[in-house]
C-alpha cells in the first residue's frame, strides 16, 4: 500500500464526496502537516463520535491532548451545547472568550441566551447579550432592560420590532404590552403596521391589528381584507361611502390587486374612482404604475399609453424591464429607442439596457449611433457583450487573467486558522461543517486575501465556493477558476451517449449547481445538474438503469448521466433549439409550449427577452453565454451565440418548423 493509500485508509466514509478530490488534497499536502495531524484528526473524530453516542467516559479519555488541535473548538462546542441547561456562566464565558473568532461561538451564544431566558436569569442574559437577528432574543433583551425601569430608547427599539409585516413570536408579548402602555402607542402606529401587513399579504395579522382600532376605523380594515380577497366585487360595491383617506388606500390596493388578473377591468374601476383623488396624491401614481405594469404583462394594446403615463419618478427597474419586454415583443422600435434614452435605474442590468437601446437605434435609422454602442458593449465579457460582437461580426473578448499568488500569500492562506479548520473538518469527514467554516472565514477575510482563499478552494475542488468568493470581491477575470471543467471523463461519456456538446453540458451544470454535487434546491432538485427525483426515476428507467434510491442522484456520475439524458429529451422535443430546451430544463416543457408565439415564428433573441419568468430568462441567457465560455475554455471553435438562437415556432405549428422559421432570425 502506498503512502497516499495509507492516508486515505484512515479517512471515514465520505458519502458522495469525490475520492479523487481527497486524493488531490492529500497529494498537495504530502509531507506537510496533513500527515502530522492525522493521529489528532482520528482522535478528534473518535471523541466526537463518543459524544454523539453519549459515551462520556470515552470522550474524557480522548479529549485531553487535543487542546492545541485546530478542531478543538468544535469538540468543546459539541460537549457544551447539549449541557447548557446545567452549565455555569463562567464555563460559557470562557468558551466565548477563547473561540470568539470561530463559527461555533455565535450558535453557542444563541443557545445560551435561550437557556438563560428559560431560567429567567435576566442579569446574566443582558451580560451575555450581543446584537442578534432573532426576534425572540431581541424581545427578551428589550423586556429585560425595561425591568430596570422606564427607558424611552428601549421603547423606541420595541416599536421598530413591532412594526413588522409578519407576526411576531409570543415571546415578544411582554415587550409589546409595555409599548401599548407608552406614549408611542397611537392609532397611526397601528395603521402603519396594518399597511405593512396588507402589502405583504398578511391579512390575518391585519385583522388582528384591526381589533385594536376604534369600531369606525376597524370597518376599513375589514373592507380592505375583503377587497384583497375579491377586488372586483369590492370595487363594484357601495362600501366606499363616505369618502375617507383610508378608503382611498383601499381603492388603490383593490385596483392594483384586480389589475394583476384583468387590467382592463381595473382601469374601468379606476375611471370611476379617480375623481375622489386630489391632484398630487401619491396614490394616483401608484395606481397608474400598477395598471401600466399589468397591461404590459397582459400584452394589452393600451399598455404603451399606460406605461408612458407613469410618473417618471416612479419608473424603476421593474418598469424598465416591462418597457423592454413590451417593445421587443411588439417590435416597437421607436418606443424602445425613446424609453432607453434614460439611464438604467436600480437593479436594471445596464448592459442589457444599452444593448437594446442600440437595437432600437439601429432599427430606427440611427445605425452610426447604434454601432458606437455595439462597439462599447463588445468589449464586455457578457451575454450582451457577445451578442453585440455578433452584430459587428467581431470576435469575443474573454479577458482571462489568472490568479497569481506569491509564495507568501499562498503560505499565509494555508495557515489561516479558519482554512486549517475547514481542511481538517473535510478530511475528518464533516463536509457540511467544513464548507460552513470556509465560508465563515472568507466572510471575515480582508478583500485582498479572498482570491487566495478561492485558489485554495479550487485546489480542493470546491468550485461553487470559488465562484462565491470571487464574486464577493468582484474578481471576475480568472476564467479557469470561475468556469472549471471537473468530472471530465463522466461528462465526455454522457455527452457522447446523449449527442450533446460537452460545452453545453458544462454550461448547464455551471448554471444549475456551480459544480456542488450535494446541492439541493427548494423544489427538491438535487446534484450537479439539479435533477428532480421524479424526473430522475423516469429518465433512469428510459436508460435502463433504475435508481435504487433517490440519494443516488447525488452521485456525480449518475447525476450527469440522467441530467444529460433529460436535456437530450428536451432538445429532441424542441428540434435542437438550445434556448427552448434550456428554458424547458429550467421551467418545464409545458411552460415553454405556452410561451411559444401565436400566429407566426419569433426571432429567438426576442423570445428569450420576453420569457415571462425572470429566473428562466436569466437562465437561458446564462446557458448561451456559458456555452461560449466553455468552448473557449476547452480550446474549441467558439460558435457565435446568435448562431445558436434558432427561431421559435408558433403554438399552432410543430416545433420542427425549422425551415419555415429560419427567416424569423434574419436581418434582426
XYZ file of C-alpha atoms in Angstrom:
668
model
C 0.000 0.000 0.000
C 1.421 3.401 -0.971
C 1.851 6.248 1.483
C -1.038 8.035 -0.204
C -3.229 4.946 0.094
C -2.408 4.759 3.784
C -3.594 8.355 4.197
C -6.899 7.539 2.532
C -7.322 4.373 4.560
C -7.618 6.341 7.776
C -10.416 8.553 6.398
C -14.031 7.858 7.379
C -16.729 7.200 4.813
C -17.396 10.443 2.932
C -20.627 9.602 1.131
C -20.558 11.022 -2.370
C -17.560 13.277 -1.720
C -15.226 12.540 -4.589
C -12.291 10.400 -3.514
C -10.399 11.938 -6.412
C -10.680 15.318 -4.728
C -9.448 13.894 -1.439
C -6.547 12.343 -3.316
C -5.741 15.698 -4.844
C -5.796 17.299 -1.425
C -3.620 14.585 0.055
C -1.059 14.905 -2.715
C -0.989 18.653 -2.344
C -0.131 18.396 1.304
C 2.049 15.300 1.085
C 4.836 15.553 3.585
C 3.145 18.521 5.267
C 1.075 18.941 8.403
C -1.756 16.836 6.959
C 0.337 13.766 7.812
C 1.391 15.270 11.127
C -2.232 15.871 12.107
C -3.634 12.507 11.041
C -3.455 10.967 14.528
C -5.046 14.024 16.152
C -7.730 14.081 13.463
C -8.603 10.463 14.112
C -8.654 11.053 17.855
C -10.927 14.073 17.365
C -13.301 12.036 15.238
C -13.466 9.264 17.823
C -14.055 11.774 20.631
C -16.848 13.431 18.685
C -18.458 10.095 17.888
C -18.248 9.245 21.590
C -20.171 12.432 22.381
C -22.764 11.571 19.770
C -23.183 8.137 21.329
C -23.352 9.579 24.850
C -20.174 7.777 25.905
C -18.674 10.425 28.194
C -16.105 8.031 29.598
C -14.608 7.541 26.142
C -14.817 11.277 25.437
C -12.952 12.197 28.619
C -10.291 9.657 27.749
C -9.817 11.043 24.229
C -10.184 14.815 24.677
C -7.061 15.532 26.763
C -4.155 16.308 24.480
C -6.350 17.809 21.745
C -6.381 21.307 23.261
C -3.993 22.641 20.615
C -5.609 20.803 17.697
C -7.366 23.037 15.153
C -10.768 21.410 15.688
C -10.763 21.516 19.481
C -13.325 24.407 19.467
C -15.770 22.078 17.686
C -15.179 19.340 20.223
C -15.809 21.729 23.107
C -18.905 23.070 21.357
C -20.419 19.615 20.914
C -19.639 18.821 24.537
C -21.034 22.044 25.991
C -24.043 22.672 23.699
C -26.289 19.834 24.978
C -25.264 20.556 28.589
C -26.123 24.247 28.716
C -29.100 23.658 30.997
C -26.615 22.696 33.720
C -23.756 24.975 32.650
C -22.410 27.761 34.808
C -21.943 31.249 33.358
C -18.172 31.105 33.806
C -17.947 27.983 31.585
C -19.807 29.678 28.750
C -17.902 32.913 29.207
C -14.602 31.061 28.939
C -15.741 29.310 25.750
C -16.927 32.524 24.093
C -13.730 34.330 25.009
C -11.463 31.555 23.754
C -13.327 30.878 20.491
C -14.896 34.232 19.649
C -13.422 34.163 16.126
C -14.814 30.765 15.162
C -18.208 29.907 13.651
C -19.234 27.930 16.755
C -19.251 30.993 19.034
C -22.457 32.588 17.710
C -24.635 29.444 17.846
C -23.445 28.681 21.364
C -24.211 32.237 22.489
C -27.681 31.982 20.943
C -28.392 28.670 22.667
C -27.058 30.045 25.962
C -29.301 33.117 25.740
C -32.312 30.864 25.216
C -31.265 28.856 28.260
C -30.924 31.988 30.392
C -34.347 33.197 29.234
C -35.894 29.885 30.306
C -34.191 30.269 33.676
C -35.402 33.853 33.959
C -31.822 34.879 34.650
C -32.127 38.362 33.159
C -28.965 39.903 34.647
C -26.826 37.212 33.014
C -28.943 37.419 29.855
C -28.029 41.075 29.462
C -24.408 40.382 30.372
C -24.100 37.800 27.566
C -26.335 39.528 25.035
C -24.834 40.730 21.756
C -26.715 42.146 18.763
C -28.996 39.468 17.318
C -31.179 38.975 14.244
C -33.518 36.625 16.087
C -36.717 38.446 17.121
C -37.220 36.312 20.240
C -33.775 37.146 21.595
C -34.187 40.822 20.765
C -37.540 40.934 22.539
C -36.111 39.191 25.603
C -33.319 41.765 25.678
C -35.757 44.668 25.498
C -38.003 43.191 28.182
C -35.034 42.574 30.461
C -33.846 46.163 30.083
C -37.322 47.503 30.838
C -37.242 45.606 34.126
C -34.651 48.143 35.247
C -37.164 50.957 34.760
C -38.747 53.111 32.019
C -36.434 53.703 29.079
C -37.535 55.656 26.004
C -34.674 54.291 23.900
C -35.771 50.726 24.660
C -39.393 51.569 23.870
C -38.314 53.014 20.524
C -36.428 49.786 19.807
C -39.544 47.778 20.705
C -41.600 49.960 18.364
C -39.289 49.107 15.477
C -39.561 45.423 16.388
C -43.335 45.679 16.443
C -43.505 47.367 13.024
C -43.207 44.082 11.162
C -45.146 42.847 8.151
C -45.183 39.351 9.647
C -46.498 38.133 13.013
C -44.017 38.304 15.854
C -43.448 35.393 18.287
C -45.398 35.274 21.562
C -42.155 35.805 23.478
C -42.405 39.420 22.320
C -45.785 39.949 24.012
C -44.375 41.396 27.286
C -42.310 43.944 25.357
C -45.259 44.842 23.137
C -47.521 45.175 26.185
C -45.118 47.776 27.553
C -45.184 49.570 24.191
C -49.008 49.646 24.184
C -48.981 51.474 27.536
C -46.496 54.095 26.382
C -46.932 57.445 24.657
C -45.584 55.875 21.445
C -48.768 53.823 21.050
C -51.176 55.574 18.658
C -53.780 54.639 16.059
C -51.392 55.960 13.431
C -48.781 53.431 14.590
C -51.335 50.622 14.326
C -52.263 51.732 10.812
C -48.594 51.749 9.819
C -48.329 48.075 10.689
C -51.652 47.245 9.035
C -50.315 48.755 5.811
C -47.161 46.647 6.097
C -49.234 43.519 6.700
C -51.570 44.155 3.763
C -48.673 44.875 1.411
C -47.190 41.510 2.420
C -50.497 39.642 2.087
C -50.671 39.005 5.848
C -54.427 39.525 6.083
C -54.849 37.537 9.325
C -52.336 39.806 11.045
C -54.106 42.867 9.631
C -57.437 41.608 11.002
C -55.888 41.039 14.422
C -54.401 44.528 14.419
C -57.764 45.954 13.416
C -59.189 44.762 16.730
C -57.046 47.423 18.411
C -58.744 50.245 16.494
C -61.990 52.062 17.161
C -65.106 50.457 15.589
C -65.297 53.241 12.985
C -61.713 52.624 11.875
C -61.993 48.853 12.190
C -64.584 48.620 9.407
C -61.991 49.889 6.952
C -59.615 47.080 7.884
C -62.381 44.542 7.320
C -63.203 46.086 3.968
C -59.526 46.222 2.993
C -59.222 42.492 3.610
C -62.425 41.854 1.634
C -61.027 43.951 -1.210
C -57.839 41.909 -1.174
C -59.765 38.634 -1.412
C -62.226 39.759 -4.123
C -61.228 43.153 -5.536
C -63.750 43.108 -8.395
C -66.664 42.575 -6.009
C -65.387 45.176 -3.571
C -64.904 47.812 -6.255
C -68.446 47.305 -7.545
C -69.996 47.636 -4.073
C -71.109 50.809 -2.339
C -68.935 50.287 0.710
C -66.557 53.127 -0.166
C -69.012 55.727 1.086
C -68.439 58.156 2.615
C -65.109 59.235 1.163
C -62.288 58.573 3.623
C -58.449 58.677 3.402
C -58.203 55.002 4.340
C -60.946 54.239 1.843
C -58.805 55.734 -0.916
C -55.899 53.500 0.137
C -58.234 50.513 -0.073
C -59.387 51.584 -3.545
C -55.782 51.851 -4.740
C -54.949 48.443 -3.256
C -58.026 46.793 -4.797
C -57.344 48.247 -8.254
C -53.719 47.085 -8.163
C -54.877 43.657 -7.000
C -57.522 43.388 -9.740
C -55.084 44.617 -12.398
C -52.923 41.514 -11.940
C -55.660 39.384 -13.498
C -57.665 41.905 -15.543
C -56.024 45.257 -16.212
C -58.902 46.481 -18.389
C -61.492 45.875 -15.672
C -59.171 47.523 -13.150
C -58.803 50.544 -15.425
C -62.587 50.863 -15.741
C -62.833 50.884 -11.949
C -60.096 53.494 -11.763
C -62.040 55.744 -14.145
C -64.957 55.651 -11.670
C -62.921 56.323 -8.555
C -60.214 58.686 -9.864
C -62.271 61.871 -9.151
C -62.003 61.115 -5.426
C -58.239 61.584 -5.527
C -56.834 65.101 -5.350
C -54.053 66.195 -7.695
C -50.689 65.329 -6.232
C -51.962 62.373 -4.210
C -49.133 59.791 -4.391
C -51.742 57.036 -4.636
C -52.562 58.229 -8.172
C -49.051 57.445 -9.359
C -49.069 54.072 -7.613
C -52.350 53.074 -9.299
C -51.171 54.200 -12.742
C -47.906 52.312 -12.282
C -49.795 49.133 -11.340
C -52.073 49.465 -14.367
C -49.159 50.027 -16.741
C -47.201 47.034 -15.472
C -50.249 44.764 -15.583
C -51.192 45.880 -19.103
C -47.639 45.190 -20.277
C -47.680 41.703 -18.757
C -51.043 41.006 -20.400
C -49.858 42.477 -23.737
C -52.815 44.841 -23.997
C -52.864 47.422 -26.809
C -53.239 50.142 -24.161
C -50.007 49.086 -22.463
C -47.848 51.578 -24.357
C -50.001 54.563 -23.414
C -50.292 53.430 -19.813
C -46.545 52.901 -19.449
C -45.940 56.370 -20.888
C -48.354 57.814 -18.308
C -46.337 56.550 -15.338
C -44.817 59.383 -13.323
C -41.088 59.500 -14.217
C -40.209 59.443 -10.513
C -41.876 56.015 -10.276
C -40.025 54.495 -13.235
C -37.831 51.909 -11.548
C -36.094 48.762 -12.780
C -39.369 46.822 -12.807
C -40.968 49.400 -15.093
C -37.907 49.492 -17.349
C -37.944 45.706 -17.695
C -41.633 45.868 -18.626
C -40.875 48.554 -21.220
C -38.173 46.381 -22.776
C -40.288 43.236 -22.931
C -43.307 45.036 -24.354
C -41.389 46.934 -27.033
C -39.382 43.861 -28.070
C -42.465 41.619 -28.212
C -44.317 44.158 -30.357
C -41.327 45.191 -32.458
C -41.986 48.763 -31.343
C -38.516 50.113 -32.053
C -39.363 53.838 -31.828
C -40.816 53.276 -28.357
C -37.794 51.228 -27.358
C -35.445 53.969 -28.567
C -37.418 56.585 -26.673
C -37.667 54.643 -23.409
C -33.973 53.797 -23.397
C -32.959 57.450 -23.661
C -32.964 57.378 -19.862
C -30.201 55.614 -17.978
C -30.881 52.229 -16.447
C -32.095 52.600 -12.859
C -31.920 50.416 -9.773
C -31.030 46.815 -10.475
C -31.797 47.050 -14.188
C -28.873 45.382 -15.968
C -27.099 48.359 -17.613
C -25.565 46.178 -20.350
C -28.966 44.775 -21.238
C -30.440 48.276 -21.280
C -27.685 49.681 -23.509
C -27.788 46.702 -25.867
C -31.487 47.131 -26.522
C -31.015 50.867 -26.884
C -28.540 50.082 -29.641
C -31.050 47.714 -31.253
C -33.728 50.395 -31.035
C -31.458 52.998 -32.609
C -30.349 50.577 -35.316
C -33.949 49.830 -36.238
C -34.999 53.487 -36.396
C -32.388 54.742 -38.839
C -29.608 55.646 -36.409
C -27.076 52.996 -37.387
C -23.924 55.066 -36.611
C -25.051 55.760 -33.034
C -26.028 52.113 -32.636
C -22.638 50.971 -33.894
C -20.855 53.100 -31.290
C -22.889 51.422 -28.558
C -22.291 47.945 -30.001
C -18.544 48.631 -30.081
C -18.568 49.692 -26.431
C -20.614 46.648 -25.442
C -18.464 44.231 -27.449
C -15.583 44.938 -25.065
C -17.588 43.310 -22.251
C -17.430 39.624 -21.315
C -21.169 39.175 -21.009
C -24.133 37.747 -22.904
C -24.905 41.212 -24.259
C -21.242 41.903 -24.967
C -21.058 38.728 -27.025
C -24.304 39.371 -28.910
C -23.089 42.925 -29.606
C -19.902 41.435 -31.053
C -22.107 39.211 -33.220
C -23.871 42.297 -34.558
C -20.488 43.694 -35.575
C -19.121 40.406 -36.871
C -16.273 40.645 -34.362
C -14.550 38.197 -32.021
C -15.482 37.716 -28.395
C -13.211 39.263 -25.784
C -12.652 36.811 -22.962
C -10.147 38.832 -20.940
C -8.854 35.903 -18.897
C -6.445 36.889 -16.138
C -5.310 34.003 -13.932
C -4.979 34.436 -10.199
C -1.316 34.822 -9.288
C -0.202 34.231 -5.703
C 3.183 34.823 -4.202
C 4.660 32.079 -2.050
C 3.992 34.250 0.980
C 0.309 34.723 0.055
C -0.083 31.007 -0.552
C 1.552 30.099 2.756
C -0.477 32.701 4.635
C -3.860 31.444 3.426
C -2.949 27.802 4.045
C -2.030 28.597 7.643
C -5.019 30.873 8.276
C -6.792 29.295 11.289
C -10.184 29.104 9.589
C -8.725 27.469 6.491
C -6.858 24.938 8.617
C -10.102 24.124 10.440
C -12.015 23.819 7.151
C -9.427 21.443 5.728
C -9.347 19.338 8.888
C -13.135 19.102 9.048
C -13.173 17.942 5.446
C -10.507 15.322 5.989
C -12.316 14.148 9.121
C -15.467 13.598 7.046
C -17.561 16.592 8.144
C -18.125 18.190 4.742
C -21.043 20.434 5.664
C -19.211 21.948 8.623
C -16.037 22.226 6.552
C -17.818 24.299 3.920
C -19.513 26.429 6.592
C -16.157 27.081 8.255
C -14.595 28.018 4.918
C -17.456 30.398 4.083
C -17.367 31.958 7.556
C -13.640 32.514 7.204
C -13.938 34.070 3.737
C -16.649 36.411 5.005
C -14.199 37.650 7.639
C -11.117 37.904 5.424
C -9.852 41.246 4.124
C -10.808 41.541 0.449
C -7.228 41.271 -0.881
C -6.903 37.827 0.744
C -10.092 36.390 -0.772
C -8.591 35.367 -4.169
C -6.026 33.298 -2.267
C -8.877 31.545 -0.449
C -10.526 30.951 -3.826
C -7.302 29.413 -5.127
C -7.259 27.044 -2.170
C -10.896 26.072 -2.720
C -10.133 25.473 -6.402
C -7.333 23.152 -5.373
C -9.760 21.272 -3.129
C -12.387 21.010 -5.869
C -14.895 23.236 -4.065
C -15.817 25.029 -7.251
C -19.011 26.658 -6.030
C -17.061 28.218 -3.137
C -14.520 29.555 -5.643
C -17.317 31.200 -7.616
C -18.832 32.600 -4.410
C -15.522 34.007 -3.171
C -14.502 35.665 -6.430
C -17.980 37.108 -6.862
C -17.824 38.522 -3.339
C -14.847 40.717 -4.235
C -15.883 41.226 -7.893
C -12.800 39.381 -9.160
C -14.343 38.045 -12.359
C -11.367 37.631 -14.673
C -9.949 34.222 -13.735
C -11.987 32.084 -16.122
C -10.167 28.895 -15.179
C -11.367 29.328 -11.597
C -14.858 30.610 -12.425
C -15.529 28.106 -15.228
C -13.815 24.879 -14.176
C -14.022 21.578 -16.065
C -14.325 18.831 -13.439
C -15.779 15.336 -13.977
C -14.343 15.404 -17.497
C -14.443 11.661 -18.210
C -18.007 11.190 -16.972
C -19.191 14.295 -18.768
C -17.494 13.215 -22.006
C -19.126 9.803 -21.757
C -22.585 11.326 -21.229
C -22.024 13.901 -23.960
C -21.220 11.141 -26.449
C -24.152 8.992 -25.370
C -26.615 11.911 -25.471
C -25.082 13.562 -28.554
C -24.719 16.911 -26.785
C -21.689 19.160 -26.974
C -19.639 18.963 -23.751
C -19.608 22.764 -23.553
C -23.406 22.770 -23.314
C -23.387 20.202 -20.514
C -20.771 22.168 -18.604
C -22.863 25.289 -19.130
C -25.982 23.661 -17.685
C -24.016 22.252 -14.753
C -22.452 25.642 -14.031
C -25.857 27.331 -14.125
C -27.600 24.650 -12.068
C -25.251 23.886 -9.180
C -21.951 25.702 -9.744
C -20.490 22.162 -9.509
C -21.589 21.443 -5.924
C -22.553 17.786 -6.074
C -24.564 17.986 -2.819
C -26.726 20.900 -4.000
C -30.452 20.680 -3.295
C -32.977 23.281 -4.430
C -36.114 24.416 -2.615
C -38.097 22.421 -5.207
C -36.184 19.244 -4.332
C -33.889 19.085 -7.383
C -30.532 17.608 -6.428
C -26.954 17.181 -7.533
C -24.743 18.662 -10.199
C -27.453 19.011 -12.841
C -30.288 19.567 -10.340
C -32.377 16.556 -11.304
C -35.773 16.166 -9.652
C -36.155 12.680 -8.130
C -39.380 12.102 -10.089
C -37.652 13.086 -13.340
C -34.579 11.080 -12.412
C -36.581 7.893 -11.929
C -38.309 8.268 -15.307
C -35.085 9.029 -17.156
C -33.240 6.220 -15.361
C -35.927 3.785 -16.452
C -35.584 5.059 -20.018
C -31.820 4.432 -19.801
C -32.321 1.000 -18.297
C -30.602 1.986 -15.048
C -33.363 2.208 -12.388
C -32.383 4.168 -9.294
C -32.002 2.044 -6.191
C -32.732 5.161 -4.110
C -33.144 8.883 -4.710
C -29.940 9.518 -2.760
C -28.078 8.004 -5.710
C -28.834 11.250 -7.561
C -26.093 12.894 -5.504
C -23.543 10.615 -7.156
C -21.859 12.820 -9.799
C -21.624 10.109 -12.456
C -25.288 9.147 -12.085
C -26.482 12.738 -11.961
C -24.541 13.729 -15.077
C -25.878 10.710 -16.965
C -29.505 11.421 -16.033
C -29.294 15.196 -16.456
C -27.674 14.803 -19.869
C -30.333 12.360 -20.989
C -33.125 14.668 -19.848
C -31.542 17.606 -21.668
C -31.345 15.434 -24.794
C -35.087 14.750 -24.433
C -35.770 18.495 -24.259
C -33.546 19.155 -27.285
C -35.370 16.439 -29.213
C -38.752 17.831 -28.215
C -37.787 21.317 -29.423
C -35.883 20.234 -32.534
C -32.443 21.085 -31.200
C -33.396 24.631 -30.206
C -30.995 25.254 -27.306
C -32.816 28.320 -25.978
C -36.125 26.438 -25.794
C -34.505 23.287 -24.382
C -32.686 25.274 -21.687
C -35.916 27.059 -20.786
C -37.671 23.687 -20.567
C -34.876 22.259 -18.395
C -35.348 25.172 -16.010
C -39.102 25.809 -16.053
C -40.603 22.662 -17.576
C -41.604 21.871 -21.162
C -45.246 22.743 -20.520
C -44.361 26.350 -19.812
C -42.183 26.549 -22.911
C -45.083 25.284 -25.027
C -47.255 28.068 -23.604
C -44.546 30.650 -24.273
C -44.309 29.820 -27.967
C -45.620 32.722 -30.086
C -49.062 32.829 -31.619
C -49.589 33.121 -35.339
C -46.015 33.032 -36.581
C -42.378 32.315 -35.845
C -40.475 34.585 -33.473
C -36.882 35.719 -33.542
C -35.200 33.650 -30.819
C -33.330 36.601 -29.332
C -36.640 38.424 -28.913
C -38.265 35.292 -27.489
C -35.582 34.919 -24.813
C -36.072 38.535 -23.732
C -39.837 38.098 -23.389
C -39.891 34.863 -21.356
C -42.330 35.677 -18.506
C -40.192 34.200 -15.709
C -37.254 36.364 -14.654
C -35.290 33.359 -13.408
C -35.778 31.477 -16.676
C -34.846 34.481 -18.830
C -31.610 34.817 -16.891
C -31.026 31.059 -17.003
C -31.364 30.840 -20.791
C -29.065 33.812 -21.344
C -26.505 32.308 -18.966
C -26.696 28.931 -20.699
C -25.881 30.507 -24.057
C -23.161 32.727 -22.567
C -21.570 29.929 -20.518
C -21.578 27.620 -23.542
C -19.413 30.114 -25.428
C -17.102 30.441 -22.432
C -16.737 26.672 -22.139
C -15.986 26.310 -25.831
C -13.158 28.790 -25.296
C -12.026 27.023 -22.108
C -11.905 23.682 -23.932
C -9.998 25.069 -26.908
C -12.902 24.579 -29.311
C -14.213 26.887 -32.011
C -16.483 29.376 -30.280
C -19.806 29.301 -32.052
C -21.469 32.742 -32.055
C -24.403 32.930 -29.686
C -26.656 34.217 -32.446
C -25.932 31.062 -34.463
C -27.383 29.023 -31.599
C -30.529 31.137 -31.448
C -32.834 29.179 -33.742
C -36.178 30.896 -34.344
C -39.098 29.807 -32.163
C -42.066 28.232 -33.991
C -45.665 29.176 -33.115
C -48.011 27.230 -30.864
C -50.189 26.304 -33.806
C -47.307 24.608 -35.606
C -44.939 21.795 -34.697
C -41.634 22.570 -33.013
C -39.969 21.145 -36.117
C -40.845 24.141 -38.321
C -37.149 24.849 -38.716
C -37.110 25.713 -42.403
C -40.172 27.955 -42.401
C -38.996 29.696 -39.226
C -35.445 30.338 -40.365
C -36.373 33.708 -41.837
C -37.561 34.977 -38.444
C -33.960 35.405 -37.322
C -32.642 37.019 -40.486
C -31.954 40.720 -40.521
C -32.691 41.133 -36.805
